[in-house]
XYZ file of N, CA, C and O in Angstrom:
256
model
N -67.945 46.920 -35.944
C -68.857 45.820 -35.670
C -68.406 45.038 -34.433
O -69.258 44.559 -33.685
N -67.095 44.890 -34.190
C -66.664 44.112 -33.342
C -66.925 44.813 -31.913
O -67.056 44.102 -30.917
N -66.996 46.184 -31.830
C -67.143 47.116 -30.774
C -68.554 46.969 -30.688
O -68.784 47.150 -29.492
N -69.683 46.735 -31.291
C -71.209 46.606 -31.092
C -71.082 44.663 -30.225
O -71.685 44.428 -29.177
N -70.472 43.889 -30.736
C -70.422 42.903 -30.165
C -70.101 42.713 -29.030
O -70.663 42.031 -28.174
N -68.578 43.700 -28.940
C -68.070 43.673 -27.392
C -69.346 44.293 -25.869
O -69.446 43.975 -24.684
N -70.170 45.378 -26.874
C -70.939 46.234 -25.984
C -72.566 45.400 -25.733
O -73.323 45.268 -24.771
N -72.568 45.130 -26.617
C -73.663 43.681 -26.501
C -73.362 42.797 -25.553
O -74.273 42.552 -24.763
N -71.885 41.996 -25.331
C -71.968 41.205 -24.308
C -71.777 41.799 -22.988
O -72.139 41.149 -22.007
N -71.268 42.920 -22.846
C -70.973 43.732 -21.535
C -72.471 43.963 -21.019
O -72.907 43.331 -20.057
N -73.112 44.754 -21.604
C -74.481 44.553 -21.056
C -75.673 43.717 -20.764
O -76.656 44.045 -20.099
N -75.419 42.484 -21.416
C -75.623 41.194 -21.289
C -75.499 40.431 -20.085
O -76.338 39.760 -19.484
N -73.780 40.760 -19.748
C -73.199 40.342 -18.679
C -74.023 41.108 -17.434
O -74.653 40.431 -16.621
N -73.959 42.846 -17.330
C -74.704 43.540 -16.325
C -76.051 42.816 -15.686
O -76.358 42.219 -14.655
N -76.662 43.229 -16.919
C -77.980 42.872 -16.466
C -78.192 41.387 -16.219
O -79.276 41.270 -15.648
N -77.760 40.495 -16.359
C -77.848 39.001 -16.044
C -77.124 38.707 -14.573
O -77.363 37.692 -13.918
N -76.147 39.818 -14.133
C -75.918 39.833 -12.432
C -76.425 40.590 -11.762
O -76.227 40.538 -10.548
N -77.281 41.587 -12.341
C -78.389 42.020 -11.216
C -79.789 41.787 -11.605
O -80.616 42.635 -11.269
N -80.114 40.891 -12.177
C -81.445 40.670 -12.488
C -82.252 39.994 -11.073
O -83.478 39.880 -11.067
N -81.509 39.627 -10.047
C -82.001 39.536 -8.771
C -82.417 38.349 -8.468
O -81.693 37.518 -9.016
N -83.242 37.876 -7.854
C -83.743 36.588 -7.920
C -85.541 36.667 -8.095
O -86.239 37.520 -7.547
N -86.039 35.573 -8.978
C -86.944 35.254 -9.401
C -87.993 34.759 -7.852
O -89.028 35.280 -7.436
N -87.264 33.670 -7.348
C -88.211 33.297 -6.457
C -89.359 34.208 -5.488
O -88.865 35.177 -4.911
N -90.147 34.078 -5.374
C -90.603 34.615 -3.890
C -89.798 34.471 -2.543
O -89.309 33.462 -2.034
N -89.804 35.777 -2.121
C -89.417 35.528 -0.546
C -90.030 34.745 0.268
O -90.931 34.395 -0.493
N -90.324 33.973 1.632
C -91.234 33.306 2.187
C -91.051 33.907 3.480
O -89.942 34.169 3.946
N -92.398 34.174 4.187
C -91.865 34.561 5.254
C -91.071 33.993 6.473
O -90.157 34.452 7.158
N -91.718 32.907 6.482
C -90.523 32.104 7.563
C -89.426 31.593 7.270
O -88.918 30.713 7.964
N -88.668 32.251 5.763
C -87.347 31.907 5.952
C -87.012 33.102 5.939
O -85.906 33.211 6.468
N -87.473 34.202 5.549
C -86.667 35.476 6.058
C -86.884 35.654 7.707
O -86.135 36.376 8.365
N -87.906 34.971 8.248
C -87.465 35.307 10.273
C -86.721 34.796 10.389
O -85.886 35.266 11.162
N -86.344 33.162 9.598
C -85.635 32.436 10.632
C -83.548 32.711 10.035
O -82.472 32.178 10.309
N -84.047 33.860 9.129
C -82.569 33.881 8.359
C -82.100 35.593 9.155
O -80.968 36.057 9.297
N -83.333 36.156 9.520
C -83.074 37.238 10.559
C -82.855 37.115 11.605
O -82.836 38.161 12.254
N -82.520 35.571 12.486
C -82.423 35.529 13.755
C -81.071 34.589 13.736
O -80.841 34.002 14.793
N -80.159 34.385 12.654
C -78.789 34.093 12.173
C -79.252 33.132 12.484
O -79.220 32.927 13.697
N -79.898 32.077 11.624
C -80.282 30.663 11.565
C -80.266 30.394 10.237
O -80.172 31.395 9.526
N -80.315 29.592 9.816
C -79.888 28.779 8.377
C -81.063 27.383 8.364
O -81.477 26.619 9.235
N -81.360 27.577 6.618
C -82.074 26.784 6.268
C -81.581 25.295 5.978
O -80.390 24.986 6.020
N -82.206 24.752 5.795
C -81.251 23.152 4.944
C -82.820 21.833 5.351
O -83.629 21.464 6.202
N -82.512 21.717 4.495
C -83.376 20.320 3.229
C -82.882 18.613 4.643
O -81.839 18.142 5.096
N -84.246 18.340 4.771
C -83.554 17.177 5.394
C -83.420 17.483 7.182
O -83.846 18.510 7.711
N -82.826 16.497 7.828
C -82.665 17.085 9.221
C -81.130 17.793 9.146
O -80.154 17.582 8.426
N -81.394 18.698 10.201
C -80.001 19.663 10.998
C -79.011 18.814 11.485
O -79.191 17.686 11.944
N -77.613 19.606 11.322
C -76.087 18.788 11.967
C -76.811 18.906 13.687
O -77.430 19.631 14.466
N -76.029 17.305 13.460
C -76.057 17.092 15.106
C -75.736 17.991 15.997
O -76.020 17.605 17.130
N -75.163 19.243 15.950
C -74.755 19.827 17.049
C -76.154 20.860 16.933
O -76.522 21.356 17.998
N -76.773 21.127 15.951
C -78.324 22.122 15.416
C -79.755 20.923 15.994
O -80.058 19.743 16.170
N -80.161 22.135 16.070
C -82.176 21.156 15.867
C -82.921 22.236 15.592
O -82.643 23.407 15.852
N -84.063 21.729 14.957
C -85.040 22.522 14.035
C -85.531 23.254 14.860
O -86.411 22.937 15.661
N -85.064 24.200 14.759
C -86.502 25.601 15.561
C -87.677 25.881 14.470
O -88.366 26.876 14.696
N -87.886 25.354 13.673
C -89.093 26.046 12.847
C -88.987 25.946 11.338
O -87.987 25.231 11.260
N -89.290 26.145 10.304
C -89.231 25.903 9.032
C -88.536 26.931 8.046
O -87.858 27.866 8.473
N -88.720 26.727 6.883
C -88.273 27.739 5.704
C -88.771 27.228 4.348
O -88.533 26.058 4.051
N -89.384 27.949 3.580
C -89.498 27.898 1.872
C -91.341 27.277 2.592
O -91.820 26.148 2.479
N -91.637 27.860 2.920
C -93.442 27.499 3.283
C -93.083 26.095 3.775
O -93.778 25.167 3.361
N -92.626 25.979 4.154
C -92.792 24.724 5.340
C -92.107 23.026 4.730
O -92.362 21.911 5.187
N -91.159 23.418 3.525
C -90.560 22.719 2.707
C -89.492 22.297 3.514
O -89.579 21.083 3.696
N -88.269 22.924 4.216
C -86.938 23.063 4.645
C -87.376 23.293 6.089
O -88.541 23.587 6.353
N -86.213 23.126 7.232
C -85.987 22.914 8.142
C -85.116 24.126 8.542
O -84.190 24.346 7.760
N -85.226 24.964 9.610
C -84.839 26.335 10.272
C -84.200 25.503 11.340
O -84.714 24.903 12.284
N -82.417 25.660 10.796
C -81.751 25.129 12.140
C -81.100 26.213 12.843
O -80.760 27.293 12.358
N -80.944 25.765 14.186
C -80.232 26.756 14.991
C -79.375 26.087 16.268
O -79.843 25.051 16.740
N -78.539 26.454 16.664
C -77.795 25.754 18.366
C -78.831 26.193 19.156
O -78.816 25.980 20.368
């Protein structure tokens, strides 16, 4: 019994780290994450400025 328990949580464990992510992709944060730019909530570090958006126009696409 204890071996059905152990094998219960092992596969538990599997499938709960590749279950992937739920969200939708968006497209303008996968361009602006393909052109080594980074998203973030709010305005960009002073040394960044917004080239464009991310999450449908929620987040801010910073870049140098």
């Amino acid at each position: 019994m204890k071996i059905l328990y152990l094998l219960f949580a092992v596969f538990f464990l599997i499938f709960q780290a590749t279950s992937g992510s739920a969200d939708p992709i968006f497209a303008d944060t996968a361009e602006c994450r393909s052109q080594g730019k980074f998203c973030r909530a709010g305005t960009c570090p002073p040394t960044f400025g917004a080239t464009g958006t991310c999450h449908g126009g929620m987040l801010h696409c910073c870049s140098k």
